[in-house]
Coordinates of C-alpha atoms in Angstrom, one line a residue:
Chain M
M1 CA -56.5 -0.7 18.7
P2 CA -55.9 -0.5 15.5
I3 CA -53.8 -0.5 12.6
E4 CA -50.7 -1.8 14.2
R5 CA -49.6 -5.4 13.7
S6 CA -50.8 -7.8 16.4
S7 CA -50.9 -11.6 16.8
P8 CA -53.7 -13.8 18.1
V9 CA -51.7 -15.1 21.1
G10 CA -54.9 -15.7 23.1
R11 CA -56.3 -18.1 20.5
R12 CA -52.9 -19.9 20.4
V13 CA -52.9 -20.3 24.2
F14 CA -56.5 -21.6 24.1
L15 CA -55.9 -24.1 21.3
G16 CA -52.6 -25.1 22.8
M17 CA -54.3 -26.0 26.0
L18 CA -57.0 -28.1 24.2
G19 CA -54.2 -29.9 22.3
L20 CA -52.3 -30.6 25.5
G21 CA -55.4 -31.7 27.3
A22 CA -56.3 -34.1 24.6
A23 CA -52.8 -35.5 24.5
G24 CA -52.9 -35.9 28.3
I25 CA -56.1 -37.8 28.2
V26 CA -54.7 -40.3 25.6
W27 CA -51.2 -40.6 27.0
G28 CA -51.6 -39.4 30.5
S29 CA -51.6 -42.8 32.1
K30 CA -48.1 -43.4 30.8
A31 CA -47.0 -39.9 31.9
Q32 CA -48.5 -40.7 35.4
D33 CA -46.4 -43.9 35.7
A34 CA -43.2 -42.1 34.6
M35 CA -43.8 -39.3 37.2
E36 CA -44.5 -41.7 39.9
K37 CA -41.1 -43.3 39.3
L38 CA -39.5 -39.8 39.1
F39 CA -41.2 -38.4 42.2
A40 CA -40.9 -41.5 44.5
P41 CA -37.5 -40.6 45.8
I42 CA -38.5 -36.9 46.4
T43 CA -41.7 -37.6 48.2
A44 CA -40.0 -40.2 50.4
K45 CA -37.5 -37.6 51.7
D46 CA -39.8 -34.6 51.9
G47 CA -40.2 -33.6 55.5
T48 CA -42.5 -30.7 54.8
G49 CA -45.5 -32.7 53.5
L50 CA -45.9 -30.3 50.6
S51 CA -45.2 -33.0 48.1
S52 CA -48.3 -34.7 49.4
L53 CA -50.3 -32.0 47.5
L54 CA -48.9 -33.2 44.2
P55 CA -51.1 -35.7 42.4
V56 CA -48.4 -38.3 42.4
G57 CA -48.0 -41.5 44.5
R58 CA -50.2 -40.3 47.3
F59 CA -53.0 -41.7 49.5
R60 CA -56.2 -39.8 49.2
I61 CA -58.4 -40.0 52.3
Y62 CA -61.9 -41.1 51.5
S63 CA -64.7 -41.2 54.0
V64 CA -68.4 -41.7 53.1
T65 CA -69.7 -40.2 56.3
G66 CA -69.6 -36.7 57.9
D67 CA -67.2 -37.5 60.6
L68 CA -63.9 -39.3 60.5
P69 CA -64.5 -42.4 62.6
S70 CA -62.0 -42.7 65.4
R71 CA -61.6 -45.4 68.0
S72 CA -58.7 -46.0 70.4
T73 CA -56.9 -49.4 70.4
T74 CA -58.1 -50.0 74.0
A75 CA -61.8 -49.3 73.0
Y76 CA -61.5 -51.3 69.9
S77 CA -63.1 -54.7 69.4
L78 CA -63.6 -56.9 66.4
K79 CA -66.7 -59.1 66.1
V80 CA -66.7 -62.3 64.1
G81 CA -70.0 -64.1 63.6
G82 CA -72.8 -65.1 61.3
H83 CA -73.0 -68.5 59.8
V84 CA -70.2 -70.0 62.0
D85 CA -69.9 -72.5 64.8
S86 CA -68.5 -70.2 67.5
P87 CA -68.9 -66.5 67.1
Y88 CA -66.4 -64.4 69.1
T89 CA -65.1 -60.9 69.8
L90 CA -61.4 -59.9 69.9
S91 CA -59.8 -57.0 71.6
F92 CA -57.0 -55.1 69.8
A93 CA -54.4 -56.9 72.0
E94 CA -55.9 -60.3 71.3
L95 CA -55.9 -59.6 67.6
T96 CA -52.2 -58.5 67.6
A97 CA -51.3 -61.5 69.7
M98 CA -52.3 -63.9 66.8
P99 CA -49.9 -65.2 64.3
S100 CA -49.3 -62.3 61.9
L101 CA -48.4 -61.7 58.3
Q102 CA -46.5 -58.9 56.6
L103 CA -47.4 -57.8 53.1
T104 CA -45.6 -55.1 51.1
K105 CA -47.8 -54.3 48.1
D106 CA -49.1 -51.4 46.0
F107 CA -52.4 -49.8 47.0
Q108 CA -54.5 -49.1 43.9
C109 CA -57.6 -47.0 43.9
V110 CA -60.3 -47.4 41.3
T111 CA -60.1 -43.6 40.7
G112 CA -56.6 -44.0 39.4
W113 CA -54.1 -43.2 42.2
R114 CA -51.6 -45.8 43.3
V115 CA -49.2 -45.9 46.2
H116 CA -46.2 -48.1 45.7
D117 CA -44.9 -50.6 48.3
V118 CA -47.0 -50.0 51.3
K119 CA -46.0 -52.3 54.3
W120 CA -49.0 -53.8 56.0
T121 CA -49.1 -56.1 59.0
G122 CA -52.1 -58.1 60.1
V123 CA -53.8 -61.4 60.6
R124 CA -55.0 -63.5 57.7
L125 CA -58.7 -63.2 57.3
G126 CA -58.8 -67.0 56.7
D127 CA -57.3 -67.6 60.1
L128 CA -59.9 -65.5 61.8
L129 CA -62.7 -67.4 59.9
D130 CA -61.1 -70.8 60.9
K131 CA -61.1 -69.7 64.5
A132 CA -64.9 -69.3 64.3
G133 CA -65.4 -72.4 62.1
T134 CA -67.6 -71.6 59.1
K135 CA -70.6 -73.9 58.9
P136 CA -71.4 -75.9 55.8
G137 CA -73.2 -73.8 53.2
A138 CA -71.2 -70.6 54.0
R139 CA -70.8 -68.6 50.9
G140 CA -70.0 -65.0 51.6
V141 CA -68.3 -62.7 54.1
V142 CA -69.7 -59.2 55.0
F143 CA -67.6 -56.5 56.5
T144 CA -69.1 -53.5 58.4
S145 CA -67.3 -50.3 59.4
F146 CA -67.7 -48.5 62.7
D147 CA -68.4 -45.4 60.6
G148 CA -72.0 -46.8 60.6
E149 CA -72.4 -46.6 56.8
Y150 CA -69.8 -48.5 54.9
T151 CA -70.0 -52.2 54.1
E152 CA -68.1 -54.5 51.9
S153 CA -68.2 -58.2 51.0
L154 CA -66.1 -61.0 49.5
T155 CA -67.0 -64.5 48.5
L156 CA -65.7 -67.1 51.0
E157 CA -63.2 -68.3 48.4
Q158 CA -61.8 -64.7 48.0
A159 CA -61.8 -64.2 51.8
R160 CA -59.6 -67.3 52.3
R161 CA -56.8 -66.0 50.0
S162 CA -53.5 -65.6 51.8
D163 CA -53.1 -62.0 50.6
V164 CA -56.4 -60.9 52.3
I165 CA -55.6 -59.7 55.9
V166 CA -57.1 -57.8 58.8
A167 CA -54.4 -55.2 59.1
Y168 CA -53.5 -53.3 62.3
D169 CA -50.1 -51.9 61.3
M170 CA -49.1 -49.7 58.3
E171 CA -45.5 -48.7 57.7
G172 CA -44.5 -49.8 61.2
H173 CA -47.2 -47.9 63.1
V174 CA -50.7 -48.7 64.3
I175 CA -52.9 -47.7 61.4
S176 CA -54.1 -44.1 61.9
S177 CA -57.7 -43.1 61.8
D178 CA -57.2 -41.4 58.4
H179 CA -56.1 -44.7 56.9
G180 CA -59.0 -46.7 58.5
G181 CA -57.3 -47.6 61.8
P182 CA -56.9 -49.0 64.3
V183 CA -58.0 -52.1 62.3
R184 CA -59.0 -52.3 58.7
L185 CA -59.3 -54.9 56.0
Y186 CA -56.6 -55.1 53.3
V187 CA -57.5 -57.0 50.2
A188 CA -54.3 -56.9 48.3
P189 CA -55.4 -58.1 44.8
M190 CA -58.4 -55.8 44.6
Y191 CA -59.2 -52.1 44.3
G192 CA -59.1 -50.0 47.5
Y193 CA -62.8 -49.8 48.0
K194 CA -62.8 -53.5 49.0
S195 CA -60.4 -52.8 51.8
C196 CA -63.0 -51.7 54.3
K197 CA -61.7 -49.1 56.7
W198 CA -62.5 -48.9 60.4
L199 CA -63.4 -52.6 60.5
D200 CA -66.1 -53.4 63.0
S201 CA -67.4 -56.8 62.3
I202 CA -67.0 -59.8 60.0
Q203 CA -70.1 -61.8 59.3
V204 CA -70.3 -65.0 57.4
T205 CA -73.4 -65.5 55.2
D206 CA -75.0 -68.6 53.8
T207 CA -76.2 -66.4 50.8
P208 CA -74.0 -65.0 48.0
P209 CA -72.2 -61.9 49.3
P210 CA -74.5 -58.9 49.3
S211 CA -73.3 -55.7 47.5
G212 CA -71.1 -53.3 49.4
Y213 CA -71.4 -49.5 49.6
W214 CA -69.8 -48.6 46.3
E215 CA -71.1 -51.7 44.5
V216 CA -74.6 -50.5 45.1
R217 CA -73.4 -47.3 43.3
G218 CA -72.1 -49.1 40.3
Y219 CA -68.6 -50.6 41.1
D220 CA -67.8 -54.2 40.4
A221 CA -68.1 -56.7 43.2
D222 CA -65.2 -58.8 42.0
A223 CA -62.8 -55.9 42.1
W224 CA -59.5 -57.5 40.8
V225 CA -56.9 -54.8 40.1
G226 CA -56.5 -54.5 36.3
K227 CA -59.4 -56.8 35.5
S228 CA -62.5 -54.9 36.6
N229 CA -64.2 -51.6 36.6
G230 CA -63.0 -51.1 33.0
R231 CA -59.4 -50.5 34.1
D232 CA -56.2 -52.1 33.1
D233 CA -53.8 -51.2 35.9
T234 CA -50.9 -53.5 36.7
P235 CA -52.2 -56.2 39.1
T236 CA -51.2 -55.7 42.8
A237 CA -51.4 -59.3 43.8
Chain J
M1 CA -61.7 -2.7 15.4
A2 CA -64.8 -0.8 16.1
E3 CA -64.6 1.3 19.2
T4 CA -67.5 0.7 21.4
T5 CA -66.2 1.9 24.8
R6 CA -67.2 5.5 25.4
P7 CA -66.5 7.7 28.4
R8 CA -69.4 7.7 30.7
P9 CA -70.0 10.9 32.7
D10 CA -70.9 9.0 35.9
G11 CA -68.3 10.5 38.3
P12 CA -67.2 13.9 39.4
A13 CA -67.3 16.7 36.9
P14 CA -65.0 16.7 33.9
D15 CA -61.6 18.3 34.6
A16 CA -60.5 21.7 33.3
R17 CA -59.5 20.3 29.9
G18 CA -63.0 18.9 29.4
A19 CA -61.9 15.2 29.8
P20 CA -64.2 13.0 32.0
A21 CA -62.9 12.2 35.4
R22 CA -64.0 8.6 35.2
L23 CA -64.0 6.2 32.2
E24 CA -66.3 3.2 31.8
R25 CA -64.1 0.1 31.8
F26 CA -66.5 -2.9 32.1
A27 CA -70.1 -2.9 31.0
P28 CA -72.8 -4.5 33.2
V29 CA -72.8 -7.7 31.1
E30 CA -69.1 -8.0 31.6
R31 CA -69.2 -7.6 35.3
W32 CA -72.1 -10.0 35.5
L33 CA -70.2 -12.7 33.6
H34 CA -67.1 -12.1 35.6
W35 CA -68.9 -12.5 39.0
A36 CA -71.2 -15.4 37.9
N37 CA -68.2 -17.2 36.6
A38 CA -66.1 -16.4 39.7
T39 CA -68.9 -17.7 42.0
L40 CA -69.2 -21.0 40.2
I41 CA -65.4 -21.3 40.2
A42 CA -65.2 -20.6 43.9
V43 CA -67.6 -23.5 44.6
V44 CA -65.7 -26.0 42.4
V45 CA -62.4 -24.9 43.9
A46 CA -63.7 -25.3 47.4
T47 CA -65.2 -28.7 46.8
A48 CA -62.1 -29.8 44.9
A49 CA -60.0 -28.8 47.9
I50 CA -62.2 -30.9 50.1
L51 CA -61.9 -33.9 47.7
Y52 CA -58.2 -33.6 47.2
V53 CA -56.4 -32.2 50.2
G54 CA -56.1 -35.0 52.9
P55 CA -56.7 -33.0 56.0
L56 CA -59.7 -31.2 54.5
S57 CA -61.2 -34.5 53.3
V58 CA -60.9 -35.8 56.8
A59 CA -62.4 -32.7 58.4
V60 CA -65.4 -32.5 56.1
G61 CA -66.1 -36.1 55.1
R62 CA -69.4 -36.6 53.2
R63 CA -67.5 -37.5 50.2
A64 CA -70.4 -38.6 48.0
L65 CA -72.2 -35.3 48.6
V66 CA -69.2 -33.1 48.0
R67 CA -68.4 -35.0 44.8
T68 CA -72.0 -34.5 43.6
I69 CA -71.8 -30.8 44.2
H70 CA -68.4 -30.6 42.5
V71 CA -69.6 -32.4 39.4
Y72 CA -72.9 -30.6 38.9
V73 CA -71.7 -27.1 39.7
G74 CA -68.8 -27.8 37.4
L75 CA -71.2 -28.7 34.6
T76 CA -72.9 -25.3 34.9
L77 CA -69.7 -23.4 34.3
P78 CA -70.4 -22.8 30.6
L79 CA -73.9 -21.3 31.3
P80 CA -72.8 -17.7 32.2
W81 CA -70.6 -17.7 29.1
L82 CA -73.4 -18.9 26.8
I83 CA -75.8 -16.4 28.3
G84 CA -73.3 -13.6 28.0
F85 CA -72.1 -14.3 24.5
L86 CA -75.4 -15.4 22.9
G87 CA -77.6 -12.5 24.0
R88 CA -78.2 -9.2 22.3
W89 CA -76.0 -7.7 25.1
R90 CA -72.9 -9.4 23.9
G91 CA -71.3 -6.3 22.2
P92 CA -68.9 -5.3 25.0
L93 CA -67.9 -9.0 25.5
L94 CA -67.0 -9.5 21.9
D95 CA -65.1 -6.3 21.9
D96 CA -63.0 -7.3 24.9
A97 CA -62.6 -10.9 23.6
R98 CA -60.9 -9.4 20.5
R99 CA -58.7 -7.2 22.6
I100 CA -57.7 -10.2 24.8
N101 CA -56.9 -12.3 21.8
R102 CA -54.6 -9.9 20.0
W103 CA -51.1 -9.1 21.3
S104 CA -49.5 -5.9 20.0
A105 CA -45.7 -5.4 19.7
D106 CA -45.9 -3.4 22.9
D107 CA -47.6 -6.3 24.7
K108 CA -44.8 -8.7 23.6
R109 CA -42.2 -6.2 24.8
W110 CA -44.0 -5.7 28.1
F111 CA -44.3 -9.5 28.6
L112 CA -40.6 -10.2 27.8
T113 CA -39.4 -7.4 30.1
R114 CA -41.9 -8.4 32.8
G115 CA -43.6 -5.0 32.7
R116 CA -40.4 -3.0 32.9
G117 CA -39.9 -2.1 29.2
R118 CA -39.4 1.6 28.6
G119 CA -41.9 3.4 26.5
V120 CA -44.3 0.5 26.4
R121 CA -47.9 1.8 25.9
L122 CA -50.5 -0.7 26.9
G123 CA -54.1 -1.0 25.5
K124 CA -57.1 -1.9 27.6
F125 CA -55.5 -5.1 29.1
N126 CA -52.0 -5.9 30.0
P127 CA -50.5 -9.2 28.6
G128 CA -50.8 -10.8 32.0
Q129 CA -54.5 -10.2 32.0
K130 CA -54.8 -11.5 28.4
L131 CA -52.9 -14.6 29.3
N132 CA -55.0 -15.2 32.4
A133 CA -58.2 -14.8 30.5
A134 CA -57.1 -17.2 27.7
F135 CA -55.8 -19.7 30.2
T136 CA -59.0 -19.5 32.3
V137 CA -61.3 -20.2 29.2
G138 CA -59.0 -23.0 28.1
A139 CA -58.9 -24.5 31.6
I140 CA -62.7 -24.5 31.8
V141 CA -63.0 -26.4 28.6
V142 CA -60.2 -28.9 29.6
M143 CA -61.7 -29.4 33.1
L144 CA -65.2 -30.0 31.7
A145 CA -63.9 -32.5 29.2
T146 CA -61.6 -34.4 31.6
G147 CA -64.1 -34.2 34.5
S148 CA -66.8 -35.7 32.3
I149 CA -64.6 -38.6 31.3
M150 CA -63.7 -39.2 35.0
H151 CA -67.4 -39.2 35.9
W152 CA -68.9 -41.0 32.9
F153 CA -65.9 -43.3 32.1
K154 CA -67.8 -46.3 30.7
P155 CA -67.8 -45.4 27.0
F156 CA -64.1 -44.5 26.9
P157 CA -61.0 -46.6 26.5
V158 CA -59.6 -47.7 29.8
D159 CA -56.5 -45.6 29.8
W160 CA -58.5 -42.4 29.3
R161 CA -59.9 -42.3 32.8
T162 CA -56.4 -42.3 34.3
G163 CA -55.2 -39.8 31.6
A164 CA -58.2 -37.6 32.3
T165 CA -57.5 -37.7 36.0
F166 CA -53.9 -36.8 35.3
V167 CA -54.9 -33.8 33.2
H168 CA -57.6 -32.7 35.6
D169 CA -55.2 -32.8 38.6
W170 CA -52.4 -30.9 37.0
T171 CA -54.7 -28.3 35.4
A172 CA -56.3 -27.8 38.8
I173 CA -52.9 -27.0 40.3
F174 CA -52.1 -24.5 37.6
L175 CA -55.6 -23.0 37.9
F176 CA -55.2 -22.6 41.6
V177 CA -51.9 -20.8 41.1
A178 CA -53.5 -18.5 38.4
I179 CA -56.5 -17.7 40.6
T180 CA -54.4 -17.0 43.6
G181 CA -52.3 -14.6 41.5
H182 CA -55.3 -13.0 39.9
V183 CA -57.0 -12.3 43.3
G184 CA -53.8 -11.1 44.9
I185 CA -53.0 -8.6 42.1
A186 CA -56.6 -7.4 42.1
L187 CA -56.5 -6.8 45.8
S188 CA -53.3 -4.9 45.4
D189 CA -54.8 -2.5 42.9
P190 CA -58.1 -1.2 44.3
E191 CA -58.8 1.1 41.3
A192 CA -58.6 -1.8 38.9
L193 CA -60.8 -3.9 41.3
R194 CA -63.3 -1.1 41.4
A195 CA -63.7 -1.3 37.6
M196 CA -64.9 -4.9 38.0
L197 CA -67.2 -3.9 40.9
R198 CA -68.6 -0.6 39.8
G199 CA -67.6 -0.5 36.1
S200 CA -65.4 2.6 35.9
V201 CA -61.8 3.7 36.6
S202 CA -60.4 7.1 37.1
A203 CA -59.1 8.8 34.0
E204 CA -55.8 9.2 35.9
W205 CA -55.5 5.5 36.5
A206 CA -56.2 4.8 32.8
R207 CA -53.6 7.4 31.7
R208 CA -50.9 5.9 33.9
H209 CA -51.6 2.2 33.5
R210 CA -53.4 1.9 30.1
P211 CA -52.3 4.9 28.1
R212 CA -53.2 3.6 24.7
W213 CA -56.7 2.7 25.9
H214 CA -57.1 6.0 27.6
D215 CA -56.3 7.9 24.5
E216 CA -58.6 5.7 22.5
V217 CA -61.5 6.5 24.8
V218 CA -60.8 10.1 25.6
G219 CA -59.3 11.1 22.2
A220 CA -55.6 11.3 21.6
D221 CA -55.6 15.1 21.3
L222 CA -55.2 15.6 25.1
P223 CA -51.8 16.0 26.6
H224 CA -50.4 13.0 28.4
E225 CA -47.2 11.6 29.6
V226 CA -45.9 8.2 28.5
G227 CA -47.1 5.6 31.0
R228 CA -45.3 2.4 31.8
G229 CA -48.2 0.1 32.6

């Protein structure tokens, strides 16, 4: 192949990709924000669901176990106990009959994705704790999931924040099993891994809150959005 | 460039003019590298799909395990390349790497006319194949770099993890499109696919689709008609 003039297009493609890749690493977070603003109106109107395959403004479904846990609203119950005066169990109907709170806030994952303006409805975690009456010396709150694996925890002070709710409704529907329904925790000011899906029980401890599933694997316990895990996302609180 | 590809008399008897009926297209080391790389890519693409596509994530679960497989199989991607290109057997790989890198005037014309240019005579690879190969090598390097930053994010500036995720996601989408196209075109041309499975193509295929390479291998003194790739 010989004599004739030719150009090293292959090398240019290769080096061009390395250049674009490096630029993307350095400036990609800005590009991501811009694309989320650009794509938001499109994904909102997309009936085909195809846009959910784009890496923009989408929930990604994370489960740490083999099966996706699933429980009907009639079979569901929430146990509240531990270091409290009066432990109790609530059915789904009893939970939804309590005074509720609506929050419309961004959901930020520690792996980088963010979904803007998600509408959650639920009961303040603080109200559920008050109903049980925490004993003096209570320090932490542990959450377990009915997937049988996942746990999370908060300090009592964090748990009493008004933007920490036990949610049962997302965007006007009972939370689907993909999204951790029928009942999950939603800790608005923290990264998504704190918002324990498939919530089974709430246990008050008289010790500092033990590490949750991902904290054992290196994530920060105080998972404030933008101020932990080495990230600087815009806070969601 | 030095010509290392030689006709190999592995098929039916030479035709009446004395030309071999089959020509060696890919040496064993090239086929080995192709399929070793393809196998690893298949594993990272399958695990990526489970991590990324909602319904698949839900169906499979076991996220920590799937992620571990994805990361560690991904890290082995350079191995077949290093084995192929660093050994004594690298001759055919180097030769084809040179061919893939260089675009002739005919290649540019073929590319700009999307394969319909009259009188275009292609060498061993068409420009689509050249582009696919260069893109694949670039993508492997980019995916390794961004994937490593995503996994071992502690030493890097905070923005980089989001930036690396952004690049990793979009490169994955382009890579998926490229792989789908590559496999689709290969399946639609069994003779070309055979070259990657068994090593040789018919001289007839070479004369029709890769006339310049055909002449190079067989010797240009044989009569031929102008192919169009």
